[in-house]
C-alpha positions as CSV (number, residue, x, y, z in Angstrom):
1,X,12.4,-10.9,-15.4
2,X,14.5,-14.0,-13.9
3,X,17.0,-12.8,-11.1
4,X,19.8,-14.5,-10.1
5,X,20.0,-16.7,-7.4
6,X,22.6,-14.4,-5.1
7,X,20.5,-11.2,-5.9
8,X,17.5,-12.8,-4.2
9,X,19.6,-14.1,-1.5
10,X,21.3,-10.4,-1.3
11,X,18.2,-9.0,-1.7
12,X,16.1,-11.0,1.6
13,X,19.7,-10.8,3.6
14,X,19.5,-6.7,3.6
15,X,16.1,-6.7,4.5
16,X,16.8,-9.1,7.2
17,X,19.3,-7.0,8.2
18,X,17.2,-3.5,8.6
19,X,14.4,-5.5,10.1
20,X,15.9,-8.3,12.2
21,X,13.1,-8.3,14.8
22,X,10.7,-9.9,11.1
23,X,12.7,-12.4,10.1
24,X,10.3,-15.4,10.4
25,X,8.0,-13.2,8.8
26,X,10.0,-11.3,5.5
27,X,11.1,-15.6,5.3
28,X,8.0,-16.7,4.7
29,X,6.9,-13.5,2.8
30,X,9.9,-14.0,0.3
31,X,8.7,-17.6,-0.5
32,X,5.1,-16.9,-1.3
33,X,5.1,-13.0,-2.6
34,X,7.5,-12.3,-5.8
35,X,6.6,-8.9,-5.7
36,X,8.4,-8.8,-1.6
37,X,10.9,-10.6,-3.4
38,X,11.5,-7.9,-6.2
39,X,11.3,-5.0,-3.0
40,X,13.6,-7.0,-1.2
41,X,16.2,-6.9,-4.3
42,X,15.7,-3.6,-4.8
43,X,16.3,-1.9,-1.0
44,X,19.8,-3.9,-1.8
45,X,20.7,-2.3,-4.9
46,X,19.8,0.7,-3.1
47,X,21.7,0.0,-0.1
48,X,24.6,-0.8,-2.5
49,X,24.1,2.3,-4.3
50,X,24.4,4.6,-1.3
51,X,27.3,2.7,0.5
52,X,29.0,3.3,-3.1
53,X,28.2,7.0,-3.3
54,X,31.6,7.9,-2.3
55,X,33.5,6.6,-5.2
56,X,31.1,9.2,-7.5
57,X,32.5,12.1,-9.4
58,X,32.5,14.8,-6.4
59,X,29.9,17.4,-8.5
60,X,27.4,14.4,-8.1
61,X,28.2,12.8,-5.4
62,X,26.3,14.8,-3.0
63,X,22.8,14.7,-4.6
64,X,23.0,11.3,-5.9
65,X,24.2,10.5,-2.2
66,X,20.5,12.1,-1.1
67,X,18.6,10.3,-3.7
68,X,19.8,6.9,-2.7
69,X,19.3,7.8,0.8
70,X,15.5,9.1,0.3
71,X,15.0,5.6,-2.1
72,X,16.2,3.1,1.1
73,X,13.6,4.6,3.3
74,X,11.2,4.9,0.4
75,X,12.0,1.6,0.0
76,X,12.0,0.5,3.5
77,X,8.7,2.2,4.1
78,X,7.4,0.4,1.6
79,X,9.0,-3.3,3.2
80,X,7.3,-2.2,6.4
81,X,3.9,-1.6,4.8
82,X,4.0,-5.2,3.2
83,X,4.8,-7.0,6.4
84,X,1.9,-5.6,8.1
């Protein structure tokens, strides 16, 4: 799968963002470690997804809301794990 050069770049600056106190360490994880990379991508899209839960169809909006929620800190769990 290729990604696009501002997805990766989105992708590392959320992570940076949530884990600010790492950032020498997610860097240099996010060179070496594609699959960090594709985590990294991910918790953005996920991220995205929740800030943009708003703008869903109100009889949705509530559960997909929770979903996204429980996938960033599935997804930042999982972050966490690999920079231990």
């Amino acid at each position: 799968m290729h990604t696009r050069p501002e997805e990766k770049e989105h992708g590392l600056a959320a992570v940076l963002r949530r884990f600010p106190a790492r950032s020498l360490q997610i860097r240099k994880l996010s060179i070496s470690d594609e699959s960090f990379r594709g985590m990294c991508e991910d918790f953005a899209a996920a991220e995205n997804a929740l800030a943009h839960a708003g703008e869903l169809p109100i009889h949705v909006r509530q559960e997909l809301r929770a979903e996204f929620e429980s996938l960033v800190e599935s997804l930042a769990a999982e972050i966490e794990q690999a920079l231990r």
